[in-house]
Coordinates of C-alpha atoms in Angstrom, one line a residue:
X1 CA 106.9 71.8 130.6
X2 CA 110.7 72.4 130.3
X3 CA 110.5 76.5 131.4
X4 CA 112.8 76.2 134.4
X5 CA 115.4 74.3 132.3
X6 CA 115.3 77.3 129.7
X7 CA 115.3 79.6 133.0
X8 CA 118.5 78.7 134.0
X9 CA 120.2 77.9 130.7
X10 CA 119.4 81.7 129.4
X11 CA 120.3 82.8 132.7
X12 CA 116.7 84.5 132.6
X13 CA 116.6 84.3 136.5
X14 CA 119.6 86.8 136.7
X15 CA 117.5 89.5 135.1
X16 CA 118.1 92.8 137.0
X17 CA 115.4 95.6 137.0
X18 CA 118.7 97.9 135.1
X19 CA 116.2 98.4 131.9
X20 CA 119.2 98.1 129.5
X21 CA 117.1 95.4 127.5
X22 CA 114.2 97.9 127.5
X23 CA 116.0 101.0 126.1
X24 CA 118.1 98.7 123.7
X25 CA 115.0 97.2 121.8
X26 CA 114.4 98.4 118.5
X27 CA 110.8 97.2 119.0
X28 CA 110.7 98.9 122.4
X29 CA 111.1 102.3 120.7
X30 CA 107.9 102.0 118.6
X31 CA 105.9 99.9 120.6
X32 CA 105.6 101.3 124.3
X33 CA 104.2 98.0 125.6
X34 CA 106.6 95.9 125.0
X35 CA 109.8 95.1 127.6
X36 CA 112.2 91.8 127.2
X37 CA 111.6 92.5 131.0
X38 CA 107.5 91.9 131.1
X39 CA 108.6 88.8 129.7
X40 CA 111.0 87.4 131.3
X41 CA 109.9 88.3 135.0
X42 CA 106.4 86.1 134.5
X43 CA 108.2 83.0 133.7
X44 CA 111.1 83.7 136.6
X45 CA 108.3 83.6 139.0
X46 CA 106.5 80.7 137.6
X47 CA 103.3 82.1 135.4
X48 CA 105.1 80.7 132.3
X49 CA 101.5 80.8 130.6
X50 CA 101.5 83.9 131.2
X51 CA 103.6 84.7 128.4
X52 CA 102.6 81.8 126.3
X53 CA 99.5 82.9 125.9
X54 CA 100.8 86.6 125.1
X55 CA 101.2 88.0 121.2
X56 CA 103.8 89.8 121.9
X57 CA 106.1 86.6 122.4
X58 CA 106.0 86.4 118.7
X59 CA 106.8 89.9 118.0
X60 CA 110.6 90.0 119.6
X61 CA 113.1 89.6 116.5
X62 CA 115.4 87.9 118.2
X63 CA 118.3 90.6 117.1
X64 CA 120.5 90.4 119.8
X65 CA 120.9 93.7 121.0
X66 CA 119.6 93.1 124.7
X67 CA 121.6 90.3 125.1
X68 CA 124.6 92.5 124.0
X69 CA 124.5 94.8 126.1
X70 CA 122.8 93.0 129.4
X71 CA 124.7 93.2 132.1
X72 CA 123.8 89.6 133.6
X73 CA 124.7 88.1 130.6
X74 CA 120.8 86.9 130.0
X75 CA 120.9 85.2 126.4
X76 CA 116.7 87.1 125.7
X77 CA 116.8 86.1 122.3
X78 CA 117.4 82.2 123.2
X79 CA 114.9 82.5 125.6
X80 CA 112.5 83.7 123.7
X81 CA 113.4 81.0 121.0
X82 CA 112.7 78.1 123.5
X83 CA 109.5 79.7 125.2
X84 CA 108.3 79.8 121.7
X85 CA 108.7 75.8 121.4
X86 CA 107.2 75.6 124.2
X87 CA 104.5 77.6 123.3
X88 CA 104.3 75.9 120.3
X89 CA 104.1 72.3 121.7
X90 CA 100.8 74.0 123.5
X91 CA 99.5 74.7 120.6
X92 CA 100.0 78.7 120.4
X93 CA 101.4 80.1 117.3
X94 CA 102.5 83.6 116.0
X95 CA 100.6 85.5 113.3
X96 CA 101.9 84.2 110.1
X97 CA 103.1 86.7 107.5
X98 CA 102.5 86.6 103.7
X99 CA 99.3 83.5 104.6
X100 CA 102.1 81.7 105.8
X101 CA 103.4 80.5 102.8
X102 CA 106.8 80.4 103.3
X103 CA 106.2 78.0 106.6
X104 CA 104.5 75.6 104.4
X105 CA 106.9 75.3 101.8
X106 CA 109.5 74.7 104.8
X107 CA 107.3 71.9 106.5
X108 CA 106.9 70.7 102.6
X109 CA 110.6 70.1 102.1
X110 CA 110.6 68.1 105.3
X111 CA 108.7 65.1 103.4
X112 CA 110.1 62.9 100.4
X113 CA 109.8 65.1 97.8
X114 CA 111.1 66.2 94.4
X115 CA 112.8 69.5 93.6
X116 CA 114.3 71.3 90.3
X117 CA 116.4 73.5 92.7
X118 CA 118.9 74.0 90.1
X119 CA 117.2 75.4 86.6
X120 CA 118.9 78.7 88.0
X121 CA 122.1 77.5 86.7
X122 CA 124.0 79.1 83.0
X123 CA 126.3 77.5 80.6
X124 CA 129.0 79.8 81.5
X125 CA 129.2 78.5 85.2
X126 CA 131.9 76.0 86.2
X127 CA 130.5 73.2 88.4
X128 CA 131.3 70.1 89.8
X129 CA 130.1 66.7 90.6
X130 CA 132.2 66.1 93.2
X131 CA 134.9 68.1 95.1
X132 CA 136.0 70.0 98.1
X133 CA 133.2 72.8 97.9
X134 CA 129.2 73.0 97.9
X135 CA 127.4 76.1 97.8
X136 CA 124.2 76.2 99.8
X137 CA 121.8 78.1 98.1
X138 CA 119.3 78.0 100.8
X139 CA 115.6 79.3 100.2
X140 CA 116.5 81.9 97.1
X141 CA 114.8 80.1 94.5
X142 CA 111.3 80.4 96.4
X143 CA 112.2 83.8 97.1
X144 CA 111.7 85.7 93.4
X145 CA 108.4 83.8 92.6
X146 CA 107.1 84.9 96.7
X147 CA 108.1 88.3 95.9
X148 CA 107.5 88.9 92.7
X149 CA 106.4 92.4 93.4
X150 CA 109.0 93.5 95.3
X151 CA 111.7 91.9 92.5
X152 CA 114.3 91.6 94.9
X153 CA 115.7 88.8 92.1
X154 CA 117.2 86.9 94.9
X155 CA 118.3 84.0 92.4
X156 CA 120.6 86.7 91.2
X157 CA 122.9 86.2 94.9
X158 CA 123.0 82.3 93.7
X159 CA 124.0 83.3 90.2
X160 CA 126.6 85.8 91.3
X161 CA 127.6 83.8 94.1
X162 CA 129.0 80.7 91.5
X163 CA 130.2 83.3 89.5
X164 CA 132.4 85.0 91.8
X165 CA 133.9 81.5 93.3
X166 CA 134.7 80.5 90.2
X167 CA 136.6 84.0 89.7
X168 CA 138.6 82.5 92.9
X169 CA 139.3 79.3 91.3
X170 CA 136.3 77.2 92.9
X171 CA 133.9 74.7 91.1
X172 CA 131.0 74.6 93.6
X173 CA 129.1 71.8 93.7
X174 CA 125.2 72.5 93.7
X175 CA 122.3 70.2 94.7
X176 CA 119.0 69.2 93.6
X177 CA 118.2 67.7 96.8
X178 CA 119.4 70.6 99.3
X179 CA 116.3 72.5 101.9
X180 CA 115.8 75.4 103.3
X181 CA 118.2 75.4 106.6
X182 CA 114.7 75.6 108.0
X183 CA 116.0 78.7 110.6
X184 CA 112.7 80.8 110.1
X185 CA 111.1 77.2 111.9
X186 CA 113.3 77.6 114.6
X187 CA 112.1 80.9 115.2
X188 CA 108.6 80.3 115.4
X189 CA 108.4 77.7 117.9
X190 CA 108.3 74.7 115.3
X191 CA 111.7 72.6 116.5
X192 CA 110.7 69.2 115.0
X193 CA 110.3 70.7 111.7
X194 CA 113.7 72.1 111.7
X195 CA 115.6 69.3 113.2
X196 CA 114.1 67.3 110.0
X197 CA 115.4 69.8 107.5
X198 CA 118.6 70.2 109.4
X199 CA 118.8 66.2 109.2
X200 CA 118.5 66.6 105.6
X201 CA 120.5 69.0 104.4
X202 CA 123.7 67.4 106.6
X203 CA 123.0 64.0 104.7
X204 CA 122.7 65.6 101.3
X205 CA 126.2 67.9 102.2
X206 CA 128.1 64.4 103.8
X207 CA 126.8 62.5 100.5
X208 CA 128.5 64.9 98.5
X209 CA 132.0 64.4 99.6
X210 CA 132.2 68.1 100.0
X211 CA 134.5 69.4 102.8
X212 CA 133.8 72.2 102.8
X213 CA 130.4 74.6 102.2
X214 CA 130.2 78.3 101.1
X215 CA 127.0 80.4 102.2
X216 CA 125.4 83.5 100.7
X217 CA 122.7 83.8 103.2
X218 CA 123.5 85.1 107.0
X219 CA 120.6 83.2 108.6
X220 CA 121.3 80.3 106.9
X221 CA 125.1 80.6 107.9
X222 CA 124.1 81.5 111.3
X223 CA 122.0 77.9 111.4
X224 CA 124.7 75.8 110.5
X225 CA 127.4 77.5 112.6
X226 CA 125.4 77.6 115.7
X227 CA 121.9 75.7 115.2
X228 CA 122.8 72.6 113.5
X229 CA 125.5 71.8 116.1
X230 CA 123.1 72.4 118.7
X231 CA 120.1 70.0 117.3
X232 CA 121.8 67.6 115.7
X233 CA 125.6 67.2 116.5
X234 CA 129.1 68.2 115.3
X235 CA 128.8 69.0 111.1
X236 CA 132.0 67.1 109.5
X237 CA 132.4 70.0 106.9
X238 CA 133.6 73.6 107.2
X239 CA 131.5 76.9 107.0
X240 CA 132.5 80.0 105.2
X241 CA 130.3 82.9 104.4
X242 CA 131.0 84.2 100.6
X243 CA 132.4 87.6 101.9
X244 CA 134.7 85.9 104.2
X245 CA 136.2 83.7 101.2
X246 CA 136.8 86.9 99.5
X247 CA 138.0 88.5 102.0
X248 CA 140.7 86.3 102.6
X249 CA 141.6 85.9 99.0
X250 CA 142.0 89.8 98.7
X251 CA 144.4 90.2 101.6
X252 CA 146.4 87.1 100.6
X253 CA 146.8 89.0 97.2
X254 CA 145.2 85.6 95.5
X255 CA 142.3 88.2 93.6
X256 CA 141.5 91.8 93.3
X257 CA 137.9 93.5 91.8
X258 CA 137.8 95.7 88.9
X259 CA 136.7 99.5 89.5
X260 CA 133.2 100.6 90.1
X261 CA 132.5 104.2 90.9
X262 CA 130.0 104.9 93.6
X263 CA 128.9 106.1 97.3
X264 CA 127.4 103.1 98.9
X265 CA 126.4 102.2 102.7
X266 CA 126.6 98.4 104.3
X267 CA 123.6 97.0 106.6
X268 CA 124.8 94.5 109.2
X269 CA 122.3 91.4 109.3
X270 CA 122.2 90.7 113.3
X271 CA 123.1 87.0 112.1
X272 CA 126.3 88.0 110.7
X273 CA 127.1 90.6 113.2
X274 CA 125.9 90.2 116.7
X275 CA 125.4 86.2 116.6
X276 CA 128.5 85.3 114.3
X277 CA 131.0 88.4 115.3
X278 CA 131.7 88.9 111.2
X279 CA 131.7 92.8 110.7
X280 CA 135.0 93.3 108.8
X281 CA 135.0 90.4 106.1
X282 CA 132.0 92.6 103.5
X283 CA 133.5 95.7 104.3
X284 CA 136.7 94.6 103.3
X285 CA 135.3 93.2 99.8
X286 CA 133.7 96.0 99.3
X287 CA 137.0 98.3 100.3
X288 CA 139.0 96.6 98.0
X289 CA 136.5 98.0 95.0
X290 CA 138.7 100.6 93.1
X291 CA 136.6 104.0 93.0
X292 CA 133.9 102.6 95.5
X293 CA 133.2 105.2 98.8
X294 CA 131.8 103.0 101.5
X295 CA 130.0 104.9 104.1
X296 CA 129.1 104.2 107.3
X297 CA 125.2 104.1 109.1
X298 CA 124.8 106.1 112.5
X299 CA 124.3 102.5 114.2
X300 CA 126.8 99.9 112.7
X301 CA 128.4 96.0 113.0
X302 CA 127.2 95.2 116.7
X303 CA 125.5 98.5 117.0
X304 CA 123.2 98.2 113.8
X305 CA 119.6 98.3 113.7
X306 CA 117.6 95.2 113.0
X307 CA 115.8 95.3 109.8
X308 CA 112.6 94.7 111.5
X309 CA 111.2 91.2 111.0
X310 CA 112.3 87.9 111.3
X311 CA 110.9 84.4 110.6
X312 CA 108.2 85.8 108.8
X313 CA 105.7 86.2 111.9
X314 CA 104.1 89.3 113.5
X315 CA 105.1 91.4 110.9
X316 CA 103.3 94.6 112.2
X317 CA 102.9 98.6 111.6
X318 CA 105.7 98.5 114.5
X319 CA 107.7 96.6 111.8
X320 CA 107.8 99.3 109.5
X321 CA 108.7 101.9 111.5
X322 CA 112.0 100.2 112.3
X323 CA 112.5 99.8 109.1
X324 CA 111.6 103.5 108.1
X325 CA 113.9 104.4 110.8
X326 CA 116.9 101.9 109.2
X327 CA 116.7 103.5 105.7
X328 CA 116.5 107.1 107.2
X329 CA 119.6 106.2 108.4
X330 CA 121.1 104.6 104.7
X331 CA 119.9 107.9 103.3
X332 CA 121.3 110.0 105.8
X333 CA 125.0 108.7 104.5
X334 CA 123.7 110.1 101.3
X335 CA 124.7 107.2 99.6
X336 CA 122.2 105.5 96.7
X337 CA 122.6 102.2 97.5
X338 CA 122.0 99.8 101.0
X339 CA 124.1 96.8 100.4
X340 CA 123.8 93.7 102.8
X341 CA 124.3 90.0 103.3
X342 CA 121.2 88.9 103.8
X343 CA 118.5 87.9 101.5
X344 CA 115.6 88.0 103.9
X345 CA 116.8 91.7 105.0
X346 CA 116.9 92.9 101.5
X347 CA 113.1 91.7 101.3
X348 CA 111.9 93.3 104.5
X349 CA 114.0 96.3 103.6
X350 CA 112.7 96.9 99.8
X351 CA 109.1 96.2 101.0
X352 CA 109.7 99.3 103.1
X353 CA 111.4 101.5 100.7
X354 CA 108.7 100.5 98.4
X355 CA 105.8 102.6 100.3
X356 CA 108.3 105.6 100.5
X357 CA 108.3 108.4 97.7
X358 CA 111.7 108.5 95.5
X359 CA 113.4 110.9 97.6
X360 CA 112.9 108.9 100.9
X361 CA 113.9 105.3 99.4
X362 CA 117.1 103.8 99.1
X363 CA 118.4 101.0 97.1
X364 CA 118.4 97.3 98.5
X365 CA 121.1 95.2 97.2
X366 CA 123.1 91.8 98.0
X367 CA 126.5 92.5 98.0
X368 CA 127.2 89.4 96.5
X369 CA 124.5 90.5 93.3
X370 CA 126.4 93.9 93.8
X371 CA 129.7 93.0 93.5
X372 CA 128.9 90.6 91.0
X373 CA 127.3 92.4 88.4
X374 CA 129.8 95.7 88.6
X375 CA 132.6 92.7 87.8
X376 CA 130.8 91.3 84.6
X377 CA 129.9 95.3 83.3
X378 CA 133.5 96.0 83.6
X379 CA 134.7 93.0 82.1
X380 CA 132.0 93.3 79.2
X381 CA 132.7 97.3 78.9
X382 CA 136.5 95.6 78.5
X383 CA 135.6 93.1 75.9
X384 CA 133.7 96.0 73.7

């Protein structure tokens, strides 16, 4: 057992008795039992099984918010990560959401098999064989057959995403043999898994010839920028998330978006925000929207609220009151709409908003879809 190696790289044995971890936990709030503490002290003082063999190792969401704002610097959420490998390696697991579906299709990609990950893809896309850019599409097209019910149309980001680059002057190149970044594995404890599909998806990226590789997904993002290095070594390509690209493009005065009237708000994923620093880049997209009001949440960029699950495991009643709690929030803006840069948040999100009546619900949206679909009704509103 490697506990007193993940000890003292977390810096879990600095952890004071301050309670900022405690009153900074979104899961705290709802769920009185539960401290970042209670866990951390047991393993300081060597009754590591302790917590291995507790539930409620699984249930942290690994936001970041404790670690933000602890004033030892104690990284909980990697912590929590590495206990769960641990834990893991013994055998334990967390309680697997949706039959635990969307684990197996990860562990399936790990193997030798075929995929049509591309049947996604119009005429009126431009593409490439081979050239500087390769658009990860992630686990999208498992998404809108998973959650069918909730038709979160997820392949919609994809479609939008190719869409919009090629508004920028890019010809992604898109593969057949990309995985899922395999991040949700990470999570829950299962390391070898995700080292295979991080092996992978580097190979099938470096075969390309692409230099480059645009994301629409913050967890996936977040994986390559600061998983992949970690598990398998220095990626020879760059990373840019979507909104970032634009971003840049729109202050360089290389592209500006056509007019959409509307009141909408922005949800921070905690991948984006608190792991990866980027607040400004989707709020700058979205700024340079002609007639569009963005609003801000109560809690926003490091400060916002997680949207209650993560690696699809222990999703719980305790889940859904953060998640009521983040669209009282959207609603209280008064805009419609709840726009976001992650596909798995959008998910959790609209599951939520789905059990609320009309006047309590708000809107889930990808900004990418967004953003997107406003450009090709004003250009077809144009064209009529």
């Amino acid at each position: 057992m490697n506990v007193q190696s993940i000890v003292q790289r977390t810096r879990a044995y600095l952890c004071l008795d301050c309670g900022k971890c405690t009153g900074s936990c979104p899961l705290a709030r709802v769920d009185l039992d539960y401290s970042p503490r209670r866990i951390v002290e047991p393993v300081v003082f060597g009754e590591a099984e302790v917590v291995m063999d507790d539930p409620r190792l699984w249930s942290c969401m690994t936001c970041g918010l404790c670690s933000m704002r602890c004033p030892s610097d104690v990284d909980f959420s990697r912590f929590i990560i590495e206990m769960r490998a641990e834990a893991f390696q013994a055998g334990e697991r967390g309680i697997y959401a949706h039959n635990g579906i969307l684990q197996e299709v990860m562990r399936i990609q790990t193997m030798n098999v075929h995929q049509d990950r591309t049947e996604w893809l119009a005429d009126d896309m431009q593409l490439s064989e081979n050239g500087e850019w390769f658009y990860f599409v992630g686990c999208l097209p498992f998404f809108d057959v998973i959650f069918a019910d909730l038709e979160v149309q997820a392949l919609d980001i994809a479609r939008n995403a190719v869409r919009l680059l090629n508004r920028v002057g890019i010809a992604p190149m898109v593969s057949n043999e990309e995985r899922c970044c395999g991040a949700d594995l990470l999570l829950a404890g299962d390391v070898d898994s995700f080292r295979r599909l991080a092996e992978l998806n580097v190979e099938v990226i470096k075969a390309s010839g692409a230099e480059r590789v645009v994301f629409t997904c913050a967890e996936c993002y977040n994986a390559f920028r600061t998983d992949y290095p970690a598990y398998v070594g220095q990626l020879p390509f760059e990373m840019v998330h979507l909104t970032e690209l634009l971003a840049d493009k729109i202050n360089a005065g290389e592209v500006s978006l056509n007019p959409s009237p509307g009141l909408v708000t922005y949800h921070d994923p905690c991948r984006m925000s608190r792991y990866l620093k980027v607040h400004e880049p989707p709020r700058t997209v979205l700024g340079s929207v002609p007639e569009l009001e963005l609003v801000e949440m109560e809690d926003n960029r490091e400060r916002a609220m997680c949207c209650g699950s993560t690696a699809w495991v222990n999703c719980s009643g305790c889940s859904k009151l953060i998640q009521r709690e983040k669209l009282r929030q959207a609603r209280a803006t008064g805009a419609g709409v709840m726009l976001t840069t992650c596909p798995k948040c959008q998910i959790h999100l609209s599951c939520a908003a789905r059990d609320l009546d009309a006047e309590q619900a708000v809107e889930v949206e990808d900004v990418t879809t967004w953003v997107g679909r406003a450009l090709r009704e004003f250009e077809k509103r144009g064209r009529d």
